[in-house]
Amino acid sequence: MKSPPLPENETLRLQTLHDLKALDTLPDSELDRLTEFVAHVFNVPIALISLVDSNRQWFKSKVGLDAEQTHRDISFCGHAICQEGVFVVDNALQDERFFDNPLVTGELSIRFYAGCPLKHPNGAQIGTLCLIDFEPREFNEHDASILEQIAADVVERLIKLSRE
């Protein structure tokens, strides 16, 4: 298993995340609707809005998962926030970064992951809008475009909530 690297702008990223005051907050009906929508559109059992803190990923919104958070060092989302665009793992069992990850080998048995970074206007990628399946899948550019558009809506909502 390869733990995710730290983004180059980790200090700014964490400050931005904390300035949004979204961690450990109550559910938001608009964010929950977006999460349910992507789960339905992509026909996946799990969809999450994940905010990546210094040592955990916390789920602001979730469909199909009971956990509130997981450790950052085993997270797929920790990898996703380190790159531009949608991060896709078609089959986690065949990916050297994840084949022995406890989220893959354990009870959850993740096989497919697609995560779009939630990019704040200042450039900090604070988390992801992600899709998870228990079966390997393919994810094309059209799919990525849809996920990116909805992720932009998630960021707008998080910014709006921080101002209320």
Coordinates of C-alpha atoms in Angstrom, one line a residue:
M1 CA 0.0 0.0 0.0
K2 CA 1.2 3.5 -0.8
S3 CA 0.1 6.3 1.5
P4 CA -0.9 9.4 -0.3
P5 CA 1.7 12.2 -0.6
L6 CA 1.1 15.6 0.8
P7 CA 0.1 18.3 -1.7
E8 CA 2.7 21.0 -2.4
N9 CA 0.3 23.6 -0.9
E10 CA -0.7 21.6 2.2
T11 CA -0.5 24.5 4.6
L12 CA -2.8 26.6 2.4
R13 CA -5.1 23.6 1.8
L14 CA -5.5 22.9 5.5
Q15 CA -6.1 26.6 6.3
T16 CA -8.7 26.9 3.5
L17 CA -10.4 23.7 4.8
H18 CA -10.5 25.1 8.4
D19 CA -11.7 28.6 7.2
L20 CA -14.7 26.9 5.5
K21 CA -15.8 25.6 9.0
A22 CA -17.3 22.5 7.3
L23 CA -15.5 19.8 9.3
D24 CA -17.6 17.9 11.9
T25 CA -20.8 19.8 11.0
L26 CA -24.3 18.7 10.6
P27 CA -25.6 17.3 7.3
D28 CA -26.7 19.7 4.6
S29 CA -29.8 18.8 2.5
E30 CA -28.4 20.4 -0.7
L31 CA -25.1 18.5 -0.4
D32 CA -27.0 15.3 0.4
R33 CA -29.1 15.8 -2.7
L34 CA -25.9 16.2 -4.8
T35 CA -24.4 13.0 -3.3
E36 CA -27.6 11.0 -3.9
F37 CA -27.7 12.4 -7.4
V38 CA -24.2 11.2 -8.4
A39 CA -24.8 7.8 -6.8
H40 CA -27.9 7.4 -8.9
V41 CA -26.5 8.8 -12.2
F42 CA -23.4 6.6 -12.0
N43 CA -25.2 3.7 -10.4
V44 CA -22.7 3.2 -7.6
P45 CA -23.4 1.8 -4.1
I46 CA -21.3 4.5 -2.4
A47 CA -20.9 8.3 -3.1
L48 CA -19.2 10.7 -0.8
I49 CA -18.3 14.3 -0.2
S50 CA -15.0 13.8 1.6
L51 CA -13.0 16.6 3.3
V52 CA -9.4 15.7 3.8
D53 CA -8.0 17.0 7.1
S54 CA -4.4 16.6 8.3
N55 CA -4.8 13.0 9.5
R56 CA -8.3 11.9 8.3
Q57 CA -10.9 12.1 5.7
W58 CA -14.2 13.1 7.1
F59 CA -17.5 12.6 5.2
K60 CA -19.6 15.7 4.9
S61 CA -22.2 13.8 2.9
K62 CA -22.5 10.1 2.2
V63 CA -24.6 7.5 0.5
G64 CA -24.1 3.8 1.1
L65 CA -21.5 4.1 3.9
D66 CA -22.0 4.1 7.7
A67 CA -18.5 5.3 8.6
E68 CA -18.1 9.0 9.5
Q69 CA -14.4 9.1 8.6
T70 CA -11.3 7.1 7.8
H71 CA -7.6 7.6 8.2
R72 CA -6.0 9.8 5.6
D73 CA -3.0 7.4 5.1
I74 CA -5.3 4.7 3.7
S75 CA -7.6 7.0 1.8
F76 CA -8.1 7.1 -2.0
C77 CA -9.1 10.7 -1.7
G78 CA -5.7 11.6 -0.2
H79 CA -4.3 10.6 -3.6
A80 CA -7.0 12.4 -5.5
I81 CA -6.3 15.8 -4.0
C82 CA -2.7 15.7 -5.1
Q83 CA -3.5 15.9 -8.8
E84 CA -5.6 17.9 -11.2
G85 CA -8.8 16.4 -12.6
V86 CA -10.6 13.2 -11.8
F87 CA -8.5 10.4 -10.1
V88 CA -9.7 7.0 -11.3
V89 CA -8.8 3.5 -10.1
D90 CA -10.7 1.0 -12.4
N91 CA -9.6 -2.0 -10.4
A92 CA -8.0 -1.5 -7.0
L93 CA -6.8 -5.1 -6.9
Q94 CA -4.6 -4.4 -9.9
D95 CA -3.3 -1.1 -8.8
E96 CA 0.1 -1.2 -6.9
R97 CA -1.0 1.8 -4.7
F98 CA -4.1 0.0 -3.4
F99 CA -4.1 -3.8 -3.9
D100 CA -3.1 -4.4 -0.2
N101 CA -5.0 -1.4 1.2
P102 CA -7.3 -2.4 4.1
L103 CA -10.2 -0.6 2.3
V104 CA -9.6 -3.0 -0.6
T105 CA -8.7 -6.2 1.3
G106 CA -11.1 -5.7 4.3
E107 CA -14.8 -5.7 4.8
L108 CA -15.5 -2.7 2.5
S109 CA -13.8 -4.4 -0.5
I110 CA -13.4 -1.4 -2.7
R111 CA -12.7 -2.2 -6.4
F112 CA -13.5 1.0 -8.2
Y113 CA -12.9 4.6 -7.2
A114 CA -13.4 7.9 -9.0
G115 CA -12.7 11.1 -7.1
C116 CA -12.9 14.7 -8.3
P117 CA -11.0 17.2 -6.2
L118 CA -13.1 19.9 -4.6
K119 CA -11.0 22.9 -5.8
H120 CA -11.5 26.1 -3.8
P121 CA -11.1 29.3 -5.9
N122 CA -7.7 29.9 -4.2
G123 CA -6.5 26.6 -5.8
A124 CA -6.6 24.5 -2.7
Q125 CA -8.1 21.0 -3.2
I126 CA -9.9 20.4 0.1
G127 CA -11.4 17.0 -0.5
T128 CA -13.3 15.1 -3.2
L129 CA -16.6 14.2 -4.6
C130 CA -16.1 10.5 -5.1
L131 CA -17.7 7.3 -6.3
I132 CA -17.0 3.8 -5.0
D133 CA -18.1 0.4 -6.3
F134 CA -17.4 -3.2 -5.2
E135 CA -16.9 -4.2 -8.8
P136 CA -14.2 -3.0 -11.2
R137 CA -15.5 -0.4 -13.7
E138 CA -14.4 1.9 -16.5
F139 CA -14.8 5.6 -16.3
N140 CA -14.6 7.7 -19.5
E141 CA -14.0 11.4 -20.2
H142 CA -17.7 12.1 -20.4
D143 CA -18.2 10.6 -17.0
A144 CA -15.3 12.7 -15.6
S145 CA -16.8 15.8 -17.1
I146 CA -20.1 15.2 -15.3
L147 CA -18.4 14.5 -12.0
E148 CA -16.3 17.7 -12.4
Q149 CA -19.4 19.8 -12.9
I150 CA -21.1 18.5 -9.8
A151 CA -17.9 18.9 -7.8
A152 CA -17.9 22.6 -8.7
D153 CA -21.4 22.8 -7.3
V154 CA -20.3 21.2 -4.1
V155 CA -17.5 23.7 -3.7
E156 CA -20.0 26.6 -4.3
R157 CA -22.3 25.2 -1.6
L158 CA -19.5 24.7 0.9
I159 CA -18.4 28.3 0.4
K160 CA -22.0 29.5 0.8
L161 CA -22.4 27.5 4.0
S162 CA -19.3 29.0 5.5
R163 CA -20.7 32.5 5.0
E164 CA -24.1 31.8 6.7

